[in-house]
XYZ file of C-alpha atoms in Angstrom:
748
model
C 104.716 102.282 44.072
C 101.187 103.140 42.889
C 99.339 105.153 45.482
C 96.166 103.194 44.705
C 97.701 100.147 46.358
C 97.530 101.865 49.715
C 93.740 102.210 49.602
C 92.495 98.870 50.827
C 89.476 97.579 48.868
C 86.237 96.792 50.649
C 86.079 93.251 51.986
C 83.617 91.033 53.741
C 85.030 92.369 56.975
C 83.968 95.939 56.240
C 80.586 95.786 58.054
C 82.377 94.533 61.151
C 84.830 97.420 61.061
C 81.922 99.865 61.056
C 80.903 98.541 64.463
C 84.200 99.828 65.807
C 84.008 103.363 64.439
C 84.112 105.916 67.234
C 82.276 109.240 67.254
C 84.226 112.046 65.624
C 84.393 113.984 68.901
C 86.013 111.064 70.695
C 88.533 110.521 67.914
C 89.458 114.201 68.003
C 90.060 114.045 71.752
C 92.273 110.968 71.424
C 94.231 112.534 68.572
C 94.799 115.770 70.468
C 95.869 113.852 73.550
C 98.367 111.756 71.614
C 99.836 114.835 69.947
C 100.337 116.683 73.214
C 101.747 113.769 75.186
C 105.421 113.001 74.786
C 106.398 109.336 74.859
C 107.014 108.300 78.428
C 110.755 108.146 79.026
C 112.765 107.398 82.121
C 113.749 110.630 83.777
C 117.461 111.322 83.911
C 118.869 109.898 87.116
C 119.601 112.509 89.765
C 122.164 111.728 92.464
C 120.415 110.454 95.571
C 121.002 112.192 98.906
C 123.842 110.803 100.989
C 121.508 109.197 103.535
C 118.656 108.422 101.140
C 118.141 104.964 102.683
C 117.473 106.507 106.101
C 115.002 108.968 104.581
C 113.173 106.074 102.925
C 113.139 103.973 106.087
C 111.848 106.828 108.225
C 109.228 107.735 105.606
C 107.970 104.165 105.750
C 107.901 104.209 109.569
C 105.981 107.505 109.676
C 103.422 106.195 107.192
C 102.875 102.982 109.141
C 102.596 104.858 112.432
C 100.002 107.199 110.950
C 97.857 104.731 108.972
C 98.338 101.368 110.707
C 98.189 102.294 114.385
C 95.265 99.884 115.122
C 97.228 96.836 113.915
C 100.557 97.507 115.624
C 101.609 94.981 118.268
C 103.638 95.889 121.353
C 107.014 95.237 119.681
C 106.141 97.430 116.709
C 104.945 100.267 118.942
C 108.138 100.103 120.994
C 110.277 100.141 117.840
C 108.459 103.166 116.408
C 108.834 105.033 119.698
C 112.509 104.203 120.320
C 114.026 104.445 116.827
C 113.791 108.276 116.590
C 115.670 108.512 119.914
C 118.826 107.037 118.373
C 121.544 109.377 117.126
C 121.864 110.087 113.393
C 124.837 107.706 112.990
C 123.059 104.999 114.973
C 119.911 105.295 112.863
C 121.976 105.179 109.670
C 123.903 102.087 110.751
C 120.838 100.184 111.907
C 118.966 101.040 108.698
C 121.929 99.897 106.620
C 121.964 96.554 108.424
C 118.178 96.178 108.312
C 118.330 96.632 104.525
C 120.924 93.871 104.030
C 120.225 90.185 103.595
C 120.540 88.002 106.650
C 120.722 89.077 110.272
C 124.347 88.236 111.185
C 127.175 90.578 110.159
C 130.962 90.814 110.449
C 132.430 93.968 111.990
C 135.290 94.194 109.498
C 132.900 94.283 106.536
C 131.073 97.445 107.625
C 132.214 100.332 105.421
C 129.835 103.298 105.323
C 131.694 106.594 104.700
C 128.680 108.759 105.502
C 128.634 107.449 109.080
C 131.088 109.728 110.889
C 132.135 107.457 113.771
C 131.095 103.952 112.786
C 132.811 102.065 115.676
C 131.130 104.344 118.192
C 127.729 103.907 116.523
C 128.222 100.130 116.519
C 129.137 100.061 120.206
C 126.165 102.265 121.079
C 123.709 100.023 119.209
C 125.095 96.973 121.022
C 124.828 98.719 124.400
C 121.235 99.761 123.644
C 120.345 96.194 122.536
C 119.603 97.098 118.913
C 122.462 94.724 118.025
C 123.739 91.761 119.992
C 126.104 88.815 119.843
C 125.109 85.899 117.636
C 123.004 83.291 119.440
C 122.741 79.492 118.980
C 119.514 79.926 116.975
C 121.549 81.936 114.461
C 123.800 78.983 113.627
C 122.670 78.740 110.008
C 123.322 82.451 109.433
C 126.781 82.072 110.993
C 127.517 79.076 108.791
C 126.642 81.136 105.715
C 128.852 84.025 106.802
C 131.840 82.039 108.101
C 134.729 81.402 105.729
C 136.024 77.973 104.805
C 139.215 78.514 106.846
C 137.260 79.609 109.928
C 135.170 76.448 109.774
C 138.281 74.300 109.322
C 140.033 75.897 112.337
C 137.027 75.306 114.550
C 136.457 71.730 113.354
C 140.073 70.738 114.041
C 139.484 71.635 117.676
C 136.499 69.290 117.790
C 137.515 66.695 115.185
C 141.341 66.706 114.956
C 141.441 64.414 111.909
C 139.479 66.705 109.552
C 141.186 66.978 106.146
C 142.185 70.387 104.843
C 141.134 70.177 101.196
C 137.366 69.784 101.567
C 134.770 72.155 100.178
C 133.022 74.626 102.447
C 129.779 72.671 101.996
C 131.509 69.583 103.416
C 132.680 71.521 106.463
C 129.158 72.875 106.948
C 127.788 69.325 106.936
C 130.366 68.282 109.539
C 129.409 71.205 111.799
C 125.737 70.308 111.558
C 126.452 66.657 112.317
C 129.060 66.889 115.088
C 129.030 70.330 116.734
C 126.798 71.730 119.436
C 125.138 74.907 118.073
C 125.849 76.989 121.187
C 129.507 75.940 121.339
C 129.968 76.474 117.593
C 128.477 79.980 117.613
C 130.496 80.921 120.693
C 133.699 79.613 119.098
C 133.313 81.192 115.649
C 131.226 84.306 116.139
C 133.555 86.433 118.274
C 133.797 89.009 115.473
C 130.149 88.681 114.478
C 127.006 90.331 115.737
C 123.325 90.079 114.898
C 120.562 92.582 114.244
C 117.748 92.687 116.792
C 114.109 93.487 115.919
C 114.394 91.592 112.616
C 110.858 90.244 112.880
C 109.511 93.647 113.859
C 111.115 95.396 110.873
C 109.745 92.717 108.547
C 106.289 93.168 110.043
C 106.377 96.948 109.615
C 107.609 96.599 106.035
C 104.899 94.035 105.380
C 102.221 96.417 106.632
C 103.460 99.060 104.213
C 103.982 96.986 101.055
C 101.657 94.051 101.668
C 104.455 91.645 100.764
C 106.878 89.894 103.085
C 110.152 90.545 101.276
C 109.541 93.900 99.646
C 112.558 95.992 100.585
C 112.799 99.739 100.209
C 114.128 99.721 96.640
C 110.730 100.991 95.462
C 111.478 104.293 97.204
C 114.753 104.570 95.317
C 113.048 103.912 91.976
C 110.481 106.567 92.857
C 113.206 109.118 93.604
C 114.934 108.283 90.312
C 111.706 108.864 88.394
C 111.380 105.231 87.341
C 108.327 104.446 89.454
C 105.187 106.547 89.710
C 103.365 106.841 93.044
C 100.243 108.475 94.389
C 100.818 112.029 95.537
C 98.021 112.568 98.079
C 98.849 110.785 101.324
C 95.373 111.430 102.685
C 93.957 108.925 100.201
C 95.031 105.721 101.952
C 93.273 103.015 103.856
C 94.856 100.498 106.254
C 95.491 97.142 104.676
C 94.026 95.298 107.669
C 91.036 95.964 109.872
C 92.470 94.564 113.110
C 95.562 93.001 114.632
C 94.346 89.412 114.207
C 93.901 89.905 110.462
C 97.342 91.524 110.125
C 99.082 88.784 112.146
C 97.283 86.064 110.195
C 98.299 87.528 106.845
C 101.893 88.093 108.000
C 102.136 84.516 109.268
C 101.188 83.006 105.906
C 103.223 85.516 103.895
C 106.311 84.684 105.966
C 105.758 80.934 105.672
C 105.456 81.253 101.885
C 108.469 83.541 101.491
C 110.748 81.436 103.683
C 109.462 78.110 102.313
C 108.889 76.982 105.888
C 105.597 75.134 106.451
C 104.109 75.765 109.890
C 105.316 73.239 112.426
C 102.268 73.814 114.624
C 98.559 74.164 114.001
C 97.839 76.546 111.182
C 96.162 79.699 112.510
C 92.802 80.773 111.142
C 93.124 82.803 107.959
C 91.417 86.071 108.803
C 90.494 88.121 105.742
C 90.627 87.570 101.998
C 94.353 88.270 101.673
C 95.266 85.743 104.366
C 92.972 83.158 102.769
C 94.726 83.545 99.416
C 98.136 83.142 101.051
C 96.947 80.158 103.076
C 95.654 78.485 99.902
C 99.017 79.005 98.177
C 100.851 77.590 101.188
C 98.504 74.593 101.399
C 99.087 73.794 97.732
C 102.871 74.117 98.052
C 103.139 72.077 101.265
C 100.833 69.414 99.886
C 102.859 69.017 96.708
C 106.169 68.892 98.567
C 104.827 66.234 100.931
C 103.472 64.213 98.000
C 106.866 64.295 96.305
C 108.344 62.972 99.543
C 105.667 60.205 99.531
C 104.257 61.490 102.829
C 100.583 61.313 101.893
C 99.311 61.840 105.436
C 101.097 65.201 105.703
C 100.080 66.073 102.146
C 96.412 65.390 102.866
C 96.534 67.486 106.034
C 98.078 70.377 104.082
C 95.584 70.170 101.213
C 92.658 70.214 103.651
C 93.735 73.681 104.790
C 93.190 75.102 101.299
C 89.927 76.067 99.633
C 90.930 76.036 95.948
C 90.370 73.568 93.158
C 94.046 72.559 93.259
C 93.834 71.744 96.966
C 90.608 69.791 96.466
C 92.238 67.806 93.648
C 95.270 67.085 95.822
C 93.145 65.975 98.772
C 91.137 63.577 96.589
C 94.341 62.222 95.071
C 95.772 61.501 98.537
C 92.555 59.887 99.764
C 92.351 57.602 96.740
C 96.063 56.697 97.030
C 95.552 55.704 100.690
C 92.494 53.572 99.811
C 89.948 55.992 101.236
C 87.715 56.152 98.176
C 84.529 56.526 100.183
C 85.961 59.527 102.003
C 87.067 61.041 98.681
C 83.583 60.574 97.192
C 81.954 62.128 100.273
C 84.303 65.103 100.086
C 83.488 65.712 96.419
C 79.763 65.316 96.999
C 79.937 67.898 99.786
C 81.830 70.335 97.571
C 79.342 69.933 94.707
C 76.464 70.611 97.103
C 78.175 73.502 98.913
C 81.067 74.877 96.842
C 83.135 77.710 98.277
C 83.806 79.128 94.801
C 82.718 78.573 91.202
C 86.177 77.126 90.503
C 85.789 74.567 93.295
C 82.367 73.571 91.968
C 83.752 72.963 88.463
C 86.598 70.874 89.844
C 84.372 68.893 92.210
C 81.850 68.048 89.486
C 84.632 67.022 87.112
C 86.454 64.821 89.651
C 83.242 63.207 90.846
C 82.258 62.293 87.291
C 85.699 61.052 86.334
C 86.693 59.086 89.446
C 83.330 57.816 90.664
C 80.814 58.042 87.794
C 82.671 56.252 85.011
C 83.731 59.238 82.889
C 87.106 58.300 81.414
C 88.702 61.721 80.900
C 88.274 65.118 82.491
C 85.932 67.733 81.098
C 88.928 69.932 80.415
C 90.539 67.166 78.356
C 87.308 66.685 76.401
C 87.130 70.421 75.940
C 90.631 70.442 74.442
C 89.962 67.440 72.201
C 86.724 68.877 70.850
C 88.260 72.243 69.984
C 88.416 73.434 66.394
C 91.851 72.940 64.809
C 93.249 75.803 62.737
C 96.206 75.211 60.431
C 98.713 78.062 60.463
C 102.075 78.808 58.932
C 104.968 77.525 61.007
C 106.666 80.914 60.675
C 104.185 82.061 63.325
C 105.461 79.437 65.742
C 105.521 81.124 69.117
C 102.667 83.479 68.089
C 99.615 81.170 67.949
C 97.236 84.042 68.732
C 98.484 85.961 65.685
C 97.993 82.842 63.584
C 94.338 82.555 64.616
C 93.843 86.288 63.976
C 94.999 85.676 60.383
C 92.595 82.724 60.137
C 89.569 84.792 61.152
C 90.514 87.720 58.943
C 90.553 85.369 55.963
C 86.985 84.462 56.912
C 86.020 88.134 56.723
C 85.914 88.674 60.476
C 87.794 91.077 62.725
C 89.846 89.399 65.441
C 91.603 91.445 68.114
C 93.959 90.109 70.729
C 92.513 91.383 73.997
C 93.119 88.713 76.666
C 92.247 90.408 79.968
C 92.217 94.031 78.851
C 88.727 94.104 77.309
C 86.851 93.121 80.453
C 89.142 95.127 82.701
C 88.620 98.174 80.468
C 84.840 97.804 80.594
C 84.967 97.419 84.366
C 87.265 100.427 84.766
C 85.233 102.704 82.498
C 81.888 101.773 84.046
C 83.071 102.207 87.633
C 85.636 104.950 86.911
C 84.378 107.494 89.428
C 84.116 104.821 92.133
C 87.592 103.434 91.440
C 89.159 106.897 91.147
C 87.896 107.975 94.553
C 88.642 104.748 96.402
C 91.761 104.927 98.615
C 94.758 102.631 98.169
C 96.838 100.889 100.813
C 100.079 102.784 100.152
C 101.566 105.321 97.720
C 103.066 102.486 95.653
C 99.728 100.782 94.944
C 97.501 102.002 92.134
C 94.764 99.413 92.618
C 92.121 100.658 95.084
C 92.154 98.963 98.461
C 88.577 97.676 98.101
C 89.489 95.802 94.898
C 92.537 94.303 96.587
C 90.567 93.226 99.652
C 87.444 92.055 97.804
C 85.218 94.552 99.634
C 84.332 96.660 96.576
C 80.856 95.205 96.031
C 79.868 95.214 99.698
C 81.115 98.738 100.441
C 79.681 100.348 97.313
C 76.591 98.224 96.693
C 74.243 101.119 95.885
C 76.402 103.038 93.346
C 77.456 99.731 91.764
C 73.811 98.789 91.271
C 73.174 102.189 89.661
C 76.010 101.656 87.180
C 74.900 98.104 86.422
C 71.396 99.364 85.614
C 72.946 101.103 82.596
C 73.579 97.654 81.106
C 69.833 97.351 80.466
C 70.152 99.971 77.696
C 73.199 99.546 75.409
C 72.942 103.088 74.054
C 72.769 104.648 77.533
C 75.721 102.543 78.606
C 77.747 103.533 75.538
C 77.039 107.227 76.156
C 78.204 106.874 79.770
C 81.361 104.989 78.772
C 82.135 107.521 76.030
C 81.744 110.427 78.445
C 84.150 108.752 80.866
C 86.684 107.949 78.136
C 86.686 111.511 76.795
C 87.152 113.007 80.252
C 89.660 110.536 81.665
C 91.632 109.277 78.651
C 95.255 108.632 79.529
C 94.879 108.952 83.298
C 96.866 106.297 85.141
C 94.866 103.744 87.100
C 95.377 100.289 88.518
C 92.528 98.602 86.665
C 93.452 98.847 82.967
C 95.854 100.479 80.534
C 94.578 102.974 77.993
C 94.907 102.187 74.308
C 93.541 103.995 71.290
C 91.118 101.148 70.590
C 89.903 100.807 74.195
C 86.587 102.582 73.687
C 85.818 101.141 70.270
C 86.283 97.550 71.450
C 84.230 98.116 74.592
C 81.509 99.747 72.457
C 81.425 96.747 70.129
C 81.127 94.418 73.126
C 78.244 96.414 74.600
C 76.292 96.562 71.346
C 76.569 92.840 70.634
C 76.243 91.410 74.170
C 73.176 89.270 74.972
C 70.640 90.724 77.396
C 71.867 90.540 80.982
C 75.252 89.072 80.023
C 77.362 92.134 80.781
C 75.802 92.657 84.200
C 76.383 89.024 85.139
C 80.094 89.196 84.376
C 80.518 92.617 85.991
C 78.825 91.454 89.197
C 81.377 88.642 89.480
C 84.244 91.059 88.815
C 82.921 93.467 91.445
C 82.771 90.710 94.048
C 86.322 89.426 93.444
C 88.240 91.637 91.040
C 91.640 90.099 91.800
C 90.418 86.652 90.746
C 88.526 87.917 87.691
C 91.185 90.195 86.247
C 92.978 87.170 84.745
C 92.081 84.153 82.629
C 89.884 85.767 79.959
C 90.111 84.403 76.377
C 92.834 85.622 74.056
C 90.755 86.947 71.158
C 87.653 89.071 70.657
C 86.146 88.195 67.267
C 83.573 90.341 65.478
C 81.601 89.258 62.445
C 78.236 89.743 60.781
C 76.758 87.006 62.982
C 77.876 88.686 66.214
C 80.804 88.390 68.589
C 82.632 85.496 70.193
C 85.566 84.932 72.516
C 88.362 82.572 71.515
C 90.996 80.968 73.721
C 94.012 79.899 71.624
C 96.243 76.928 72.378
C 99.179 75.609 70.385
C 100.468 72.052 70.420
C 101.623 71.164 73.919
C 99.865 74.087 75.622
C 97.752 73.370 78.684
C 94.362 74.880 79.376
C 94.626 76.456 82.798
C 91.731 76.021 85.162
C 91.059 79.764 85.317
C 90.871 79.926 81.502
C 88.425 77.033 81.382
C 86.389 78.663 84.151
C 86.167 81.987 82.287
C 84.953 80.264 79.123
C 82.291 78.403 81.129
C 81.204 81.648 82.788
C 81.013 83.496 79.469
C 78.865 80.709 78.046
C 76.625 80.699 81.110
C 76.149 84.455 80.643
C 75.083 83.915 77.032
C 78.246 84.730 75.094
C 79.743 82.543 72.385
C 83.086 81.343 73.755
C 85.251 78.458 72.629
C 88.728 77.029 72.279
C 90.800 76.888 69.088
C 93.908 74.732 68.724
C 96.672 75.621 66.276
C 98.325 73.024 64.051
C 101.478 74.163 62.268
C 102.167 73.805 58.546
C 103.742 75.822 55.724
C 100.890 77.956 54.437
C 101.270 79.031 50.783
C 98.754 81.845 51.388
C 100.778 83.405 54.204
C 102.153 86.835 53.338
C 105.514 88.131 54.532
C 106.791 91.698 54.547
C 110.577 91.569 54.206
C 111.860 94.844 55.647
C 115.131 96.716 55.740
C 115.802 100.122 57.234
C 118.811 102.396 57.046
C 119.323 104.622 60.074
C 121.458 107.409 61.500
C 123.036 104.986 63.974
C 122.752 101.605 65.567
C 121.538 102.235 69.095
C 119.778 104.719 71.312
C 116.505 106.589 71.248
C 117.985 109.525 69.341
C 118.718 107.627 66.132
C 116.147 107.660 63.347
C 115.319 105.934 60.069
C 116.706 107.479 56.869
C 115.359 104.893 54.414
C 112.594 102.306 54.634
C 111.980 99.519 52.154
C 109.906 96.357 52.156
C 108.821 93.662 49.739
C 105.641 91.656 50.173
C 106.053 87.948 49.560
C 103.404 85.286 49.082
C 103.555 81.787 47.639
C 107.243 82.019 46.734
C 106.878 85.283 44.798
C 107.374 88.981 45.426
C 103.942 90.542 44.967
C 104.751 94.192 45.800
C 107.540 96.585 46.728
C 107.745 99.772 48.768
C 110.681 102.164 49.226
C 111.096 105.679 50.489
C 113.797 107.946 51.833
C 112.853 109.604 55.125
C 113.972 112.839 56.724
C 115.426 111.718 60.077
C 114.986 115.160 61.697
C 118.560 115.001 62.932
C 122.039 115.012 61.415
C 123.419 111.957 59.639
C 126.938 111.094 60.884
C 129.574 111.075 58.140
C 130.505 107.477 59.013
C 126.921 106.409 58.348
C 126.825 108.306 55.057
C 129.988 106.514 53.950
C 128.391 103.159 54.836
C 124.943 103.665 53.281
C 125.596 106.340 50.666
C 122.679 108.346 52.086
C 123.638 111.964 52.674
C 121.835 114.845 54.326
C 121.328 116.423 50.904
C 119.474 113.311 49.710
C 116.961 113.455 52.566
C 116.645 117.243 52.786
C 113.333 117.253 50.898
C 112.277 113.709 51.859
C 109.075 113.158 53.858
C 109.244 112.448 57.574
C 108.171 109.112 59.000
C 105.000 110.769 60.288
C 104.028 111.632 56.709
C 104.567 108.057 55.526
C 103.369 106.215 58.641
C 99.941 105.347 57.250
C 101.393 103.970 54.002
C 103.993 101.914 55.864
C 101.411 100.549 58.285
C 99.134 99.468 55.439
C 102.007 97.827 53.569
C 103.072 95.852 56.637
C 99.571 94.900 57.761
C 98.410 91.278 57.763
C 101.976 90.053 57.244
C 104.808 88.490 59.145
C 107.545 91.073 59.693
C 110.774 89.612 58.255
C 114.265 91.058 58.332
C 117.872 89.986 58.565
C 118.575 90.422 62.292
C 114.926 91.315 62.686
C 115.267 92.819 66.153
C 117.148 95.834 64.740
C 114.635 96.747 62.026
C 111.584 95.935 64.140
C 112.858 98.060 67.035
C 113.361 101.095 64.791
C 109.980 100.775 63.064
C 108.175 100.289 66.346
C 110.079 103.218 67.848
C 109.057 105.531 65.014
C 105.403 104.633 65.514
C 105.793 105.122 69.263
C 107.036 108.684 68.677
C 103.686 109.348 67.024
C 101.782 107.898 69.963
C 100.848 104.826 67.923
C 101.487 101.214 68.716
C 102.941 98.786 66.211
C 102.907 95.058 66.672
C 103.531 92.212 64.253
C 104.785 88.632 64.366
C 108.484 88.480 63.486
C 110.804 86.141 61.606
C 114.581 86.550 61.397
C 116.293 85.344 58.225
C 119.647 85.289 60.015
C 118.392 82.981 62.772
C 116.501 80.775 60.329
C 119.508 80.393 58.039
C 121.577 79.314 61.045
C 118.897 76.739 61.824
C 118.451 75.237 58.362
C 121.908 75.856 56.896
C 124.326 75.261 59.789
C 128.104 75.272 59.658
C 128.776 78.431 57.630
C 131.601 80.719 58.696
C 129.410 83.831 58.657
C 125.682 84.571 58.551
C 125.869 88.231 57.635
C 123.682 89.257 54.707
C 126.736 89.817 52.475
C 128.276 86.451 53.370
C 125.028 84.543 52.775
C 124.441 86.263 49.444
C 127.970 85.329 48.337
C 127.534 81.743 49.559
C 124.224 81.149 47.755
C 124.741 83.479 44.739
C 122.003 85.932 45.710
C 122.333 89.302 43.955
C 123.324 92.155 46.294
C 124.193 95.027 43.978
C 123.843 97.949 46.391
C 124.457 96.678 49.921
C 123.273 98.950 52.761
C 120.519 100.448 50.658
C 117.158 99.385 52.002
C 115.373 98.009 48.940
C 118.390 96.036 47.726
C 118.913 94.469 51.153
C 115.183 93.709 51.529
C 115.092 91.946 48.145
C 118.180 89.925 49.056
C 116.616 88.920 52.382
C 113.474 87.896 50.484
C 115.564 85.464 48.418
C 116.872 83.973 51.656
C 113.278 83.716 52.871
C 112.376 81.593 49.831
C 115.194 79.184 50.758
C 114.058 79.134 54.387
C 110.446 78.374 53.444
C 111.564 75.498 51.216
C 113.640 74.108 54.083
C 110.756 74.554 56.531
C 108.423 72.669 54.194
C 110.870 69.780 53.839
C 111.507 69.650 57.584
C 107.793 69.623 58.384
C 107.165 66.851 55.852
C 109.945 64.743 57.406
C 108.538 65.223 60.912
C 105.022 64.272 59.832
C 106.091 61.239 57.830
C 105.187 57.874 59.448
C 108.061 56.344 61.378
């Protein structure tokens, strides 16, 4: 292949690409970092200690006792004081039971070899009231644990005519309908016992993890090297300020996890975390009550929430129960005094639509008015990639960023503040103040100093560059590093309207958890400036948070809009049909020995690329017999690293096509990953597409399809030959796609 092909000619997009060029010093730092960092791999599993679960449980208890002492209730304090007084076997057995699902257990099912005298430990825990006999309130747990025969034996004592051949579920229904809970538990649970302090253990675990049902598996993953944690235990801050806040949050977390709406008055939600959980619970309970046609209960549930969804549900219930005046008053109040920007948007929209004569919602209008982009159906499932292709044809640069651009800017600007802020536990990378929403109030002065940099783009860029050079690659809970992080942020800073960056960053500082999601999919750069694009395919819904972010970007002065994708068969779409030969089929240790690809456009092959590659490992003899590629043939061949740039250029701006595409794509992406480079492309599988459009064949292997449709395959298992054969199949697939699309669009 002529080397000149690999030098891309200047295009209309060239000025835009200059915006993204980083200083040489920064590029050198990133290159040196990537060369010295090995790809992150899972550490080889080491055998866990015999009583690892007890070590984890006691580590959690010590942490809670040290950092959460102000929010411990009497039961938690008693548990923390008494648990260390148990013997080793007793602590092991109780921890084992506390880690299992449910609270009722059968003696005969307890098999723990590391516990020396299990019966003695069990008896001791019962005597000390850490375990006890099952009680009537545990009936449902007993029903779950009891066998079908046990239920039948008990029922025949109460209902002699019960048939033998029923399902267990039928026997359970009979127990619920005809048996007294106390008598049933007493009659069936003689060999069962229950764990005490269940609620206390859940509360202590909740304090540590901040989630109701987070078990201790995170500790195990940490010990196996799968999960990274903070090392300095001094850098932690309690999750809750006082006992009321902790109890409030635990109440709503438990109600959500157990799908059990409160039967009594809902307690006040104290703190941001409790308010979020309460809003989720209000939405869930309201929807469930609506489905059950209980609009009174639904309305009461929705009134507890303070989100746009809850407001919408409350208005819906009021209108359905002929309380239109009350619904209008509620919306008017929320427009005048909204509790969030989301609630204001929703209130204004509902008021206009239900009481001011507007026929459809603003979101619906927004969707209908969006620009429609026609894209090749081969990109179905990748609408963002399709719109990227559209903008690149217009001479613009489009990058899929979603949430990472704004999170990267936030993280770089406030890096020193975020890096020094404590977290809630070793397993949380996001600073506690960002979780709790106290970041802006606690650090108002240094935040204002950083935001003042936004008044001078060049000063801001220098500060961001200094941070990126010094901190590149360091793990944090705000954003993930990528090689283009700084260049995209720099482009955003240079092109942002005056005051726009500060406005968005102020909102993110006040409520980072809400503002870390919902940002538009694409960041588009052109000669006329920048814009943000949210992409939707046919049938996609515009989520409220996405609509809200677009409105906020517009209010700040940015160009932001929605683009809808309409599928067709695009004759201008290019495909890169790829085949690789490798040293083996699976595993990280196997490498590519030959790479080939053909570029296809408009039903023709427009270019070819083929090269042998030194795999930097031995080629098994079985593979050499299959492919014909020997170690002698690749002895002087270039490595993938030497050809990576050429391969990347050849594959760029194309759909990655292969027969069983997952295999080839995985190897190509893996080779780039070894170099510290990312590779991403939309994919199309000729095997899957042939199954779709040509069903009923006995085999869909490349050889079988070539024989069936008379496609030349002169040197099977050599990359270029296989790629050219797959390209012929692609031509058939594209013809079939075009016919299928025409049939679907034809008038009925």
